[in-house]
CSV table of C-alpha atoms in Angstrom, one decimal:
chain,number,residue,atom,x,y,z
O,1,MET,CA,13.0,45.9,24.6
O,2,THR,CA,11.3,43.1,28.3
O,3,GLY,CA,8.3,43.2,30.0
O,4,ALA,CA,8.5,42.7,34.0
O,5,ILE,CA,5.1,42.0,35.5
O,6,PHE,CA,4.5,43.6,39.4
O,7,PRO,CA,2.2,42.5,41.7
O,8,GLY,CA,-1.3,44.0,40.2
O,9,ARG,CA,0.5,45.4,37.0
O,10,VAL,CA,1.3,44.4,33.4
O,11,GLN,CA,4.2,46.2,31.1
O,12,GLY,CA,5.2,45.4,28.1
O,13,GLY,CA,1.9,45.5,26.5
O,14,PRO,CA,3.3,47.4,22.9
O,15,LEU,CA,5.5,43.5,22.9
O,16,LEU,CA,2.5,41.9,23.6
O,17,LEU,CA,0.6,44.0,21.4
O,18,THR,CA,3.4,43.3,18.0
O,19,LEU,CA,3.3,39.1,19.2
O,20,THR,CA,-0.5,39.0,18.6
O,21,LEU,CA,-0.2,41.1,15.3
O,22,LEU,CA,2.3,39.3,13.4
O,23,ALA,CA,0.9,35.4,15.2
O,24,GLY,CA,-0.6,35.5,11.8
O,25,CYS,CA,1.7,35.1,9.2
O,26,ASP,CA,1.4,32.3,7.2
O,27,LEU,CA,4.8,32.6,4.7
O,28,ALA,CA,4.2,28.7,3.3
O,29,PRO,CA,3.0,29.3,-0.8
O,30,HIS,CA,-0.7,29.2,-1.0
O,31,TYR,CA,-1.7,25.7,-1.9
O,32,GLN,CA,-4.2,24.7,-4.8
O,33,PRO,CA,-4.1,21.1,-5.5
O,34,PRO,CA,-3.4,20.4,-8.8
O,35,SER,CA,-6.9,20.4,-11.5
O,36,SER,CA,-7.7,17.5,-13.5
O,37,PRO,CA,-6.8,18.0,-17.1
O,38,THR,CA,-9.3,17.7,-19.1
O,39,LEU,CA,-10.0,14.4,-20.2
O,40,PRO,CA,-13.1,13.2,-22.1
O,41,THR,CA,-16.0,11.3,-21.0
O,42,THR,CA,-15.5,7.4,-21.3
O,43,PHE,CA,-12.2,5.1,-21.2
O,44,LYS,CA,-11.1,4.1,-25.3
O,45,GLU,CA,-11.1,0.7,-24.4
O,46,THR,CA,-14.5,-0.4,-23.6
O,47,GLY,CA,-17.2,-3.1,-24.6
O,48,PRO,CA,-19.3,-5.2,-23.9
O,49,TRP,CA,-16.9,-6.9,-21.0
O,50,THR,CA,-16.2,-3.2,-19.6
O,51,PRO,CA,-19.6,-1.1,-20.2
O,52,ALA,CA,-18.8,2.9,-20.5
O,53,HIS,CA,-21.7,3.4,-18.9
O,54,PRO,CA,-20.3,5.4,-15.4
O,55,SER,CA,-21.1,3.0,-11.7
O,56,ASP,CA,-19.5,5.2,-8.8
O,57,ALA,CA,-23.0,5.0,-6.9
O,58,SER,CA,-22.3,1.3,-7.2
O,59,ALA,CA,-21.3,0.1,-3.1
O,60,ARG,CA,-17.5,-1.5,-3.9
O,61,GLN,CA,-16.0,-1.6,-0.6
O,62,ASP,CA,-16.3,-5.7,-1.0
O,63,TRP,CA,-15.3,-5.4,-4.1
O,64,TRP,CA,-14.0,-8.9,-5.0
O,65,THR,CA,-17.8,-9.9,-4.4
O,66,ILE,CA,-18.1,-9.2,-7.7
O,67,MET,CA,-16.2,-12.6,-9.0
O,68,ALA,CA,-19.2,-14.5,-6.9
O,69,ASP,CA,-16.7,-16.5,-5.8
O,70,THR,CA,-17.6,-18.0,-2.5
O,71,ARG,CA,-13.8,-19.7,-1.4
O,72,LEU,CA,-12.2,-16.3,-2.6
O,73,ASN,CA,-14.8,-13.7,-0.5
O,74,ASP,CA,-13.7,-16.4,2.4
O,75,LEU,CA,-9.6,-15.3,2.3
O,76,GLU,CA,-10.5,-11.9,1.8
O,77,ALA,CA,-11.8,-11.6,4.6
O,78,ARG,CA,-8.5,-13.4,6.6
O,79,ILE,CA,-6.0,-10.8,5.1
O,80,GLU,CA,-7.8,-7.6,7.5
O,81,LEU,CA,-6.2,-10.2,10.7
O,82,GLY,CA,-3.6,-11.8,9.5
O,83,SER,CA,-1.6,-10.0,6.7
O,84,PRO,CA,2.0,-9.3,8.2
O,85,GLN,CA,2.6,-6.2,5.3
O,86,LEU,CA,-1.1,-5.3,6.4
O,87,ALA,CA,0.3,-4.7,10.2
O,88,ALA,CA,3.7,-3.2,8.9
O,89,ALA,CA,1.3,-0.7,6.6
O,90,VAL,CA,-0.4,0.1,10.4
O,91,ALA,CA,2.7,0.8,12.6
O,92,ARG,CA,3.2,3.7,9.8
O,93,TYR,CA,-0.1,5.3,9.9
O,94,ASP,CA,0.8,5.3,13.4
O,95,GLN,CA,3.8,6.6,13.1
O,96,ALA,CA,2.8,9.1,11.4
O,97,ARG,CA,-0.3,10.4,13.5
O,98,ALA,CA,2.0,10.5,15.9
O,99,LEU,CA,4.2,13.1,14.3
O,100,VAL,CA,1.1,15.6,14.1
O,101,ARG,CA,0.1,15.0,17.7
O,102,ARG,CA,4.1,15.7,18.2
O,103,ALA,CA,4.2,18.6,15.8
O,104,ARG,CA,0.6,20.6,17.6
O,105,ALA,CA,2.6,20.6,20.6
O,106,GLU,CA,4.7,23.1,19.7
O,107,PHE,CA,1.7,25.2,20.0
O,108,PHE,CA,2.2,24.6,23.8
O,109,PRO,CA,4.1,26.4,26.3
O,110,GLN,CA,7.0,23.5,28.1
O,111,ILE,CA,7.2,23.6,31.6
O,112,ASP,CA,9.6,21.8,33.6
O,113,ALA,CA,9.2,21.6,36.6
O,114,SER,CA,13.1,21.1,39.2
O,115,SER,CA,14.2,20.3,42.5
O,116,SER,CA,17.3,19.6,45.1
O,117,ALA,CA,18.4,19.0,48.1
O,118,GLU,CA,22.2,19.1,49.5
O,119,ARG,CA,23.8,18.9,52.7
O,120,GLU,CA,27.1,20.9,53.5
O,121,ARG,CA,28.8,20.9,56.5
O,122,ALA,CA,30.5,24.5,57.6
O,123,VAL,CA,33.8,25.2,59.6
O,124,LEU,CA,34.4,28.4,62.5
O,125,PRO,CA,37.8,29.1,62.0
O,126,GLN,CA,37.3,30.9,65.3
O,127,THR,CA,36.4,28.2,67.2
O,128,GLY,CA,36.9,25.2,65.1
O,129,ASN,CA,34.4,24.0,65.9
O,130,TYR,CA,31.7,22.5,62.5
O,131,PHE,CA,27.9,22.6,62.0
O,132,ASP,CA,25.7,20.7,59.3
O,133,TYR,CA,23.5,22.2,57.2
O,134,ARG,CA,21.2,20.7,54.2
O,135,THR,CA,19.8,23.0,52.0
O,136,TYR,CA,16.3,22.5,49.1
O,137,ARG,CA,15.6,23.7,46.2
O,138,ALA,CA,12.5,23.7,43.8
O,139,GLY,CA,11.0,25.3,40.6
O,140,GLY,CA,10.6,25.2,37.4
O,141,THR,CA,10.6,27.0,33.6
O,142,VAL,CA,7.7,28.0,31.4
O,143,SER,CA,9.1,28.8,28.2
O,144,TRP,CA,6.7,29.8,24.9
O,145,GLU,CA,7.5,30.5,21.5
O,146,PRO,CA,5.1,32.6,19.5
O,147,ASP,CA,4.2,31.0,16.1
O,148,ILE,CA,4.7,34.8,14.6
O,149,TRP,CA,6.3,33.5,11.1
O,150,GLY,CA,4.5,31.0,10.8
O,151,ARG,CA,6.9,28.0,11.4
O,152,ILE,CA,4.2,25.9,13.7
O,153,ARG,CA,1.7,26.1,12.0
O,154,ASN,CA,3.4,24.8,8.7
O,155,LEU,CA,5.1,22.2,10.4
O,156,VAL,CA,1.6,21.1,11.4
O,157,ALA,CA,0.6,21.4,8.0
O,158,ALA,CA,3.4,19.3,6.6
O,159,ALA,CA,2.8,16.3,9.2
O,160,ARG,CA,-0.7,16.2,9.3
O,161,SER,CA,-0.7,15.6,5.0
O,162,GLU,CA,1.8,13.4,5.5
O,163,ALA,CA,-0.1,11.5,7.5
O,164,GLN,CA,-2.6,11.5,5.2
O,165,ALA,CA,-0.7,10.4,2.5
O,166,SER,CA,0.2,7.2,5.3
O,167,ALA,CA,-4.0,6.9,5.5
O,168,ASP,CA,-3.6,6.7,1.3
O,169,ASP,CA,-0.7,4.4,1.2
O,170,LEU,CA,-2.1,2.6,3.7
O,171,ALA,CA,-5.8,1.8,1.9
O,172,GLY,CA,-3.0,1.4,-1.5
O,173,MET,CA,-1.2,-1.7,0.2
O,174,ARG,CA,-4.7,-3.2,1.5
O,175,LEU,CA,-6.5,-2.3,-2.0
O,176,SER,CA,-3.5,-4.1,-3.3
O,177,LEU,CA,-2.7,-7.0,-0.7
O,178,GLU,CA,-6.3,-8.2,-1.3
O,179,ALA,CA,-5.9,-8.0,-5.5
O,180,GLU,CA,-3.1,-9.7,-5.0
O,181,LEU,CA,-4.6,-12.9,-3.2
O,182,ALA,CA,-7.3,-12.7,-5.6
O,183,GLU,CA,-4.7,-12.9,-8.8
O,184,ASP,CA,-3.2,-16.1,-7.2
O,185,TYR,CA,-6.2,-17.5,-6.5
O,186,PHE,CA,-6.9,-17.4,-9.6
O,187,GLN,CA,-3.8,-18.2,-11.2
O,188,LEU,CA,-5.0,-21.5,-9.0
O,189,ARG,CA,-8.1,-22.2,-11.1
O,190,GLY,CA,-6.0,-21.9,-13.7
O,191,LEU,CA,-3.9,-24.9,-12.4
O,192,ASP,CA,-6.7,-26.9,-11.0
O,193,ALA,CA,-8.3,-27.3,-14.1
O,194,ARG,CA,-4.6,-27.9,-16.6
O,195,ILE,CA,-3.9,-30.0,-14.4
O,196,ASP,CA,-7.7,-32.0,-14.2
O,197,VAL,CA,-6.8,-31.6,-18.7
O,198,LEU,CA,-3.6,-33.3,-17.4
O,199,ARG,CA,-4.9,-35.4,-16.3
O,200,ARG,CA,-8.0,-37.1,-18.5
O,201,THR,CA,-5.5,-36.9,-21.4
O,202,VAL,CA,-3.4,-39.2,-19.2
O,203,SER,CA,-5.9,-41.7,-19.1
O,204,ALA,CA,-6.3,-40.9,-22.9
O,205,TYR,CA,-2.8,-41.0,-23.7
O,206,GLN,CA,-2.8,-44.6,-21.3
O,207,ALA,CA,-5.3,-45.2,-23.2
O,208,ALA,CA,-4.1,-45.0,-27.4
O,209,LEU,CA,-0.8,-46.9,-25.6
O,210,ASN,CA,-2.9,-49.9,-24.6
O,211,LEU,CA,-4.8,-50.1,-28.5
O,212,THR,CA,-1.0,-49.5,-29.9
O,213,THR,CA,0.6,-52.4,-28.4
O,214,THR,CA,-2.3,-54.1,-29.0
O,215,ARG,CA,-2.7,-53.9,-32.8
O,216,PHE,CA,1.5,-53.7,-32.6
O,217,SER,CA,0.7,-57.3,-31.2
O,218,GLY,CA,-1.7,-58.5,-33.9
O,219,GLY,CA,1.4,-57.3,-36.7
O,220,ALA,CA,-1.3,-54.1,-37.1
O,221,ALA,CA,1.1,-51.7,-36.3
O,222,SER,CA,4.8,-50.8,-36.0
O,223,GLU,CA,7.2,-50.7,-33.5
O,224,LEU,CA,7.8,-46.8,-34.3
O,225,ASP,CA,4.3,-46.0,-33.4
O,226,VAL,CA,4.4,-47.4,-30.1
O,227,GLY,CA,7.2,-45.6,-29.8
O,228,ARG,CA,5.4,-42.0,-29.9
O,229,ALA,CA,3.5,-43.5,-27.9
O,230,ARG,CA,5.0,-43.9,-25.4
O,231,THR,CA,6.7,-40.1,-26.1
O,232,GLN,CA,3.6,-38.5,-26.5
O,233,LEU,CA,2.6,-40.7,-22.8
O,234,ALA,CA,5.8,-39.6,-20.8
O,235,SER,CA,5.6,-36.1,-21.8
O,236,VAL,CA,2.1,-35.6,-20.7
O,237,GLN,CA,2.9,-37.3,-17.2
O,238,SER,CA,6.1,-34.8,-17.0
O,239,GLU,CA,4.1,-31.6,-18.1
O,240,LEU,CA,1.6,-32.9,-15.4
O,241,ASP,CA,4.0,-33.3,-12.6
O,242,GLN,CA,5.1,-30.0,-12.9
O,243,GLN,CA,1.9,-27.7,-13.7
O,244,VAL,CA,1.2,-29.6,-9.7
O,245,ALA,CA,4.6,-28.7,-8.3
O,246,ASN,CA,3.0,-24.9,-10.1
O,247,ARG,CA,0.0,-25.3,-8.5
O,248,ALA,CA,2.2,-25.8,-4.2
O,249,LEU,CA,4.4,-22.9,-5.0
O,250,THR,CA,1.1,-20.9,-5.8
O,251,GLU,CA,-1.1,-21.9,-3.0
O,252,HIS,CA,2.4,-21.1,-0.2
O,253,ALA,CA,1.4,-17.6,-2.7
O,254,ILE,CA,-1.7,-17.7,-1.2
O,255,ALA,CA,-1.4,-18.4,2.6
O,256,VAL,CA,1.6,-16.0,3.5
O,257,LEU,CA,-0.7,-13.6,2.0
O,258,ILE,CA,-3.5,-13.7,4.7
O,259,GLY,CA,-0.2,-14.7,7.2
O,260,GLU,CA,-1.2,-19.0,7.2
O,261,GLU,CA,2.2,-21.5,7.6
O,262,PRO,CA,2.1,-22.6,4.1
O,263,SER,CA,3.0,-26.0,5.4
O,264,LEU,CA,-0.1,-26.2,7.2
O,265,PHE,CA,-2.5,-24.4,5.0
O,266,SER,CA,-4.3,-25.9,1.2
O,267,LEU,CA,-7.1,-24.9,-0.7
O,268,PRO,CA,-8.8,-28.4,-1.8
O,269,PRO,CA,-8.1,-28.4,-6.6
O,270,VAL,CA,-11.4,-27.1,-8.4
O,271,SER,CA,-11.6,-28.7,-12.2
O,272,THR,CA,-13.7,-25.9,-13.5
O,273,LEU,CA,-13.2,-21.7,-13.9
O,274,ASP,CA,-15.2,-19.4,-12.9
O,275,PRO,CA,-17.9,-17.2,-15.5
O,276,VAL,CA,-15.8,-13.6,-16.2
O,277,PRO,CA,-18.3,-11.5,-14.4
O,278,VAL,CA,-18.9,-7.6,-16.3
O,279,ILE,CA,-16.7,-5.5,-14.8
O,280,PRO,CA,-18.1,-1.7,-13.7
O,281,THR,CA,-16.1,0.9,-14.5
O,282,THR,CA,-16.2,4.4,-13.3
O,283,ALA,CA,-16.1,7.1,-15.7
O,284,PRO,CA,-12.8,9.0,-16.3
O,285,SER,CA,-12.8,12.4,-14.3
O,286,ALA,CA,-13.9,10.0,-11.5
O,287,LEU,CA,-10.4,7.4,-11.9
O,288,LEU,CA,-8.3,10.4,-9.6
O,289,GLN,CA,-10.7,10.6,-7.1
O,290,ARG,CA,-10.9,6.7,-6.8
O,291,ARG,CA,-7.5,6.1,-7.2
O,292,PRO,CA,-5.0,6.1,-3.4
O,293,ASP,CA,-1.5,6.2,-4.5
O,294,VAL,CA,-2.7,9.0,-6.7
O,295,ALA,CA,-4.4,10.9,-2.9
O,296,ALA,CA,-1.4,9.9,-1.4
O,297,ALA,CA,0.8,11.9,-4.3
O,298,GLU,CA,-0.7,14.8,-4.6
O,299,ARG,CA,-0.9,14.6,-0.5
O,300,HIS,CA,3.0,14.9,-0.6
O,301,MET,CA,2.7,17.9,-2.9
O,302,ALA,CA,1.0,19.8,-0.1
O,303,ALA,CA,3.4,18.3,2.8
O,304,ALA,CA,6.5,19.8,0.3
O,305,ASN,CA,4.5,22.6,-0.2
O,306,ALA,CA,4.4,23.5,4.3
O,307,ARG,CA,7.8,22.9,4.5
O,308,ILE,CA,8.2,25.9,2.1
O,309,GLY,CA,7.1,27.9,4.6
O,310,ILE,CA,9.8,26.0,7.4
O,311,ALA,CA,12.3,27.4,5.1
O,312,ARG,CA,11.2,30.6,5.3
O,313,ALA,CA,10.6,30.8,8.7
O,314,ALA,CA,14.2,30.4,9.7
O,315,PHE,CA,15.5,33.8,8.1
O,316,PHE,CA,14.0,35.3,10.4
O,317,PRO,CA,14.3,35.4,14.0
O,318,ALA,CA,11.5,33.1,16.7
O,319,ILE,CA,11.1,34.6,20.5
O,320,THR,CA,10.9,33.0,23.1
O,321,LEU,CA,8.7,34.1,26.0
O,322,GLY,CA,10.0,32.4,29.2
O,323,ALA,CA,8.9,32.8,33.1
O,324,SER,CA,11.2,30.7,36.0
O,325,GLY,CA,10.3,30.5,39.4
O,326,GLY,CA,11.2,29.1,43.2
O,327,SER,CA,12.0,28.8,46.6
O,328,ALA,CA,14.7,27.9,48.8
O,329,THR,CA,15.1,26.5,52.0
O,330,THR,CA,18.6,26.1,54.5
O,331,THR,CA,17.9,24.8,57.2
O,332,GLY,CA,20.3,23.1,60.5
O,333,MET,CA,21.4,26.5,61.3
O,334,LEU,CA,21.0,28.8,63.7
O,335,ILE,CA,18.6,30.7,61.7
O,336,SER,CA,16.5,28.6,59.1
O,337,SER,CA,16.0,31.3,56.0
O,338,GLY,CA,13.8,30.5,53.0
O,339,THR,CA,13.7,33.0,49.8
O,340,GLY,CA,11.5,33.1,46.8
O,341,VAL,CA,13.1,33.7,43.4
O,342,TRP,CA,10.5,34.5,40.3
O,343,ALA,CA,11.8,36.0,36.4
O,344,LEU,CA,9.3,37.1,33.8
O,345,GLY,CA,10.4,38.1,30.0
O,346,PRO,CA,10.8,37.8,26.7
O,347,ALA,CA,14.3,36.4,25.0
O,348,LEU,CA,15.2,37.1,21.4
O,349,ALA,CA,17.1,33.8,20.2
O,350,THR,CA,20.2,35.2,18.1
O,351,LEU,CA,19.6,35.7,13.9
O,352,ALA,CA,21.9,33.7,12.5
O,353,VAL,CA,23.8,36.5,10.1
O,354,PHE,CA,25.9,34.9,8.2
O,355,ASP,CA,25.6,31.1,7.8
O,356,GLY,CA,27.3,30.7,4.4
O,357,GLY,CA,24.6,30.2,2.4
O,358,ARG,CA,22.6,27.3,4.5
O,359,ARG,CA,19.0,29.1,4.4
O,360,PHE,CA,19.1,29.7,1.1
O,361,ALA,CA,19.7,25.9,0.6
O,362,ASP,CA,17.2,24.9,2.3
O,363,LEU,CA,14.5,27.4,1.0
O,364,ALA,CA,15.7,25.8,-3.1
O,365,ALA,CA,16.0,22.1,-1.5
O,366,MET,CA,12.1,22.3,-0.5
O,367,HIS,CA,11.3,24.3,-3.6
O,368,ALA,CA,13.2,21.1,-5.5
O,369,ALA,CA,10.7,19.0,-3.6
O,370,TYR,CA,7.6,20.5,-4.3
O,371,ALA,CA,9.0,20.7,-8.1
O,372,GLU,CA,9.5,16.6,-7.7
O,373,MET,CA,6.3,15.9,-5.8
O,374,ALA,CA,4.3,18.1,-8.6
O,375,ALA,CA,6.1,15.8,-11.6
O,376,ASN,CA,5.2,12.9,-8.9
O,377,TYR,CA,1.9,13.9,-8.6
O,378,ARG,CA,2.0,14.0,-12.5
O,379,GLN,CA,3.5,10.1,-13.0
O,380,THR,CA,0.7,8.6,-11.1
O,381,SER,CA,-2.3,10.2,-12.7
O,382,LEU,CA,-0.8,8.8,-16.0
O,383,THR,CA,0.2,5.8,-15.1
O,384,ALA,CA,-3.6,5.5,-13.6
O,385,PHE,CA,-5.3,6.3,-16.8
O,386,ARG,CA,-2.6,3.6,-18.8
O,387,GLU,CA,-3.4,0.8,-16.2
O,388,VAL,CA,-7.4,1.4,-17.3
O,389,GLU,CA,-7.0,1.1,-20.8
O,390,ASP,CA,-4.3,-1.6,-20.2
O,391,GLN,CA,-7.1,-3.4,-18.6
O,392,LEU,CA,-9.5,-2.5,-20.7
O,393,ALA,CA,-7.8,-3.8,-23.3
O,394,LEU,CA,-7.1,-6.5,-22.3
O,395,LEU,CA,-10.4,-7.6,-21.1
O,396,ASN,CA,-12.2,-6.2,-24.0
O,397,HIS,CA,-9.8,-8.1,-26.8
O,398,LEU,CA,-9.3,-11.5,-24.9
O,399,ALA,CA,-13.4,-11.8,-24.8
O,400,ASP,CA,-12.8,-12.4,-28.7
O,401,ALA,CA,-9.9,-14.2,-28.0
O,402,SER,CA,-12.1,-16.1,-26.1
O,403,ALA,CA,-14.8,-16.8,-28.6
O,404,ARG,CA,-11.8,-17.7,-31.3
O,405,GLN,CA,-9.8,-21.1,-29.7
O,406,GLU,CA,-13.6,-22.2,-28.0
O,407,GLU,CA,-14.2,-23.0,-31.5
O,408,ALA,CA,-10.3,-24.6,-31.8
O,409,VAL,CA,-11.1,-26.7,-29.4
O,410,THR,CA,-14.1,-27.3,-31.0
O,411,ALA,CA,-12.2,-28.7,-34.1
O,412,ALA,CA,-9.5,-30.5,-32.2
O,413,ALA,CA,-11.6,-32.2,-30.4
O,414,ARG,CA,-13.3,-33.6,-33.4
O,415,THR,CA,-10.2,-33.7,-35.6
O,416,ASN,CA,-8.5,-36.3,-32.4
O,417,GLN,CA,-11.5,-38.4,-32.5
O,418,LEU,CA,-11.2,-39.0,-36.2
O,419,ALA,CA,-8.0,-39.4,-36.4
O,420,THR,CA,-8.7,-42.0,-33.5
O,421,ILE,CA,-10.8,-43.7,-35.9
O,422,GLN,CA,-9.6,-43.7,-38.5
O,423,TYR,CA,-6.6,-45.2,-36.8
O,424,ARG,CA,-8.4,-47.9,-35.9
O,425,GLU,CA,-9.2,-49.1,-39.3
O,426,GLY,CA,-5.7,-48.9,-39.7
O,427,ALA,CA,-6.9,-45.9,-42.7
O,428,VAL,CA,-3.9,-43.5,-41.6
O,429,ASP,CA,-0.7,-44.3,-39.2
O,430,TYR,CA,-0.2,-43.1,-35.3
O,431,LEU,CA,2.2,-40.8,-36.2
O,432,GLN,CA,-1.9,-38.3,-37.3
O,433,VAL,CA,-3.1,-39.3,-34.3
O,434,VAL,CA,-0.1,-38.0,-32.2
O,435,ILE,CA,-0.4,-34.6,-34.1
O,436,ALA,CA,-4.1,-34.1,-33.5
O,437,GLN,CA,-3.7,-35.4,-30.2
O,438,THR,CA,-0.8,-32.9,-29.4
O,439,ALA,CA,-3.0,-30.2,-31.4
O,440,GLU,CA,-6.4,-30.7,-28.4
O,441,LEU,CA,-4.0,-30.7,-25.8
O,442,GLN,CA,-2.4,-27.4,-26.9
O,443,ALA,CA,-6.2,-25.9,-27.3
O,444,ARG,CA,-7.4,-26.5,-24.8
O,445,GLU,CA,-4.8,-25.5,-22.2
O,446,GLY,CA,-4.7,-22.3,-25.0
O,447,MET,CA,-8.3,-21.8,-23.5
O,448,ILE,CA,-7.8,-22.1,-19.8
O,449,ALA,CA,-4.9,-20.0,-20.5
O,450,ILE,CA,-7.1,-17.2,-22.0
O,451,VAL,CA,-9.7,-17.9,-19.5
O,452,THR,CA,-7.5,-17.0,-16.2
O,453,ARG,CA,-5.9,-14.4,-18.5
O,454,ARG,CA,-9.3,-12.9,-18.5
O,455,LEU,CA,-10.1,-13.1,-14.7
O,456,VAL,CA,-7.1,-11.7,-14.0
O,457,ALA,CA,-7.0,-8.4,-16.1
O,458,GLY,CA,-10.6,-8.0,-14.6
O,459,ILE,CA,-9.1,-8.7,-11.3
O,460,ASP,CA,-5.9,-5.5,-12.2
O,461,LEU,CA,-9.0,-3.2,-13.5
O,462,VAL,CA,-10.7,-3.6,-10.6
O,463,ARG,CA,-7.1,-1.6,-8.5
O,464,ALA,CA,-6.6,0.5,-11.7
O,465,MET,CA,-9.9,1.5,-10.4
O,466,GLY,CA,-9.1,2.4,-6.4
O,467,GLY,CA,-11.6,-0.5,-6.4
O,468,GLY,CA,-14.0,0.5,-4.0
O,469,TRP,CA,-11.6,3.8,-1.8
O,470,ARG,CA,-13.0,7.1,-2.4
O,471,ALA,CA,-10.3,10.3,-2.2
O,472,GLY,CA,-11.4,11.7,1.3
O,473,GLN,CA,-12.7,8.5,2.3
O,474,ALA,CA,-11.1,8.3,6.0
O,475,ALA,CA,-8.8,5.3,6.3
O,476,SER,CA,-10.5,2.1,8.3
O,477,PRO,CA,-9.6,1.9,12.1
O,478,PRO,CA,-6.9,-0.7,12.2
O,479,SER,CA,-8.1,-4.0,13.9
O,480,PRO,CA,-6.4,-4.3,17.6
O,481,THR,CA,-5.4,-8.1,16.2
O,482,LEU,CA,-3.7,-6.5,12.9
O,483,ARG,CA,0.2,-7.4,14.5
O,484,LEU,CA,2.8,-9.5,13.3
O,485,ARG,CA,2.4,-13.0,15.1
């Protein structure tokens, strides 16, 4: 069935009416976002350091300010402009938005223009004379595919969902980099505290060696005591050098995260660790709305659902409406002439009768892809709850361990003091001093390790709860200076 247009009159009306009625057809399954499972009112591993009272209303966009460290605040601000990883995530987000615009362009007609100019020579056989003439042609075509089966709409829906998932991925990358920077920063501060303890221990062990050497010179100590003192001192000096090297590597990692050259970056050491803050938590029912990776997994499900509609549309014919027109002019002949041409009408695309099962395979693949995305969504949700419970358990149980370790440090320091006094008085040999010194050093290093681990666990808890992000929150506009250097 074809339609033709004549001046002042339109034919082919039944076809246009049919196309209009079919334009609302959508072959994609009705998408229903996955419902959250029944959740408890609080997490299991809550405690004094992670209160169970929901605090979703608290502003946590710059979540690292909870740690109350001005140097950390400054470093976090530099990630946005300097991180190459974040720049790559922004570029992926830009690509996804461009694909949405590309899919939307299918809704509109495609207009093509063409032109040509030819020069030819003709010979008259009767006389043998010849003459030159030129032909100029100009024209254009218009084609449009009505979205009868919803193929284009589902293309746009899939691209839009993928763009939203890319925005969530960008938010997740930003949160991950911010958390990684905070973790490295507190690891660095832990190394600073450990280096400070080791340096003070070196001074104490040097004094003990001097005392033992003096006693040995006076005959009050054996050469074995001197050897033990020197062994203790050298061992701690070796450990000090190793921790200084570890600090350098951690400082280099921080420099790369903020996009700076490690050779030009440095952080001054700080001998004390920040106190562990109380980390606000959210209700379990709100967790899935605070994790960008969960939101991205749901958007991938929506995109996979739309692609099922695209695969189904392949079983139906696609109708394209087309029009063309133009003019041709010839000059140089005895009589110049100009003509106009035009055509308008629908063209029915060929429908494959037998394709070896390709379309059925494509449809089955899209259904399987949707099932995969649904399973990924469930796994991402379960992982989110596990990560929160893990960090809650660490924070609360490590707080108890910290209190016990503080008691151990106090007892070990007192034991070392008593052993040193008794050694000066000749009541014990130097082996008792060595044992007491080792115990105190191990206790102090253990205390630093626990506090550092608690600080890192606090960062991981904030990351597990989504930082300051919320479901449906638009990705922040990328900074124009956020590009690879």
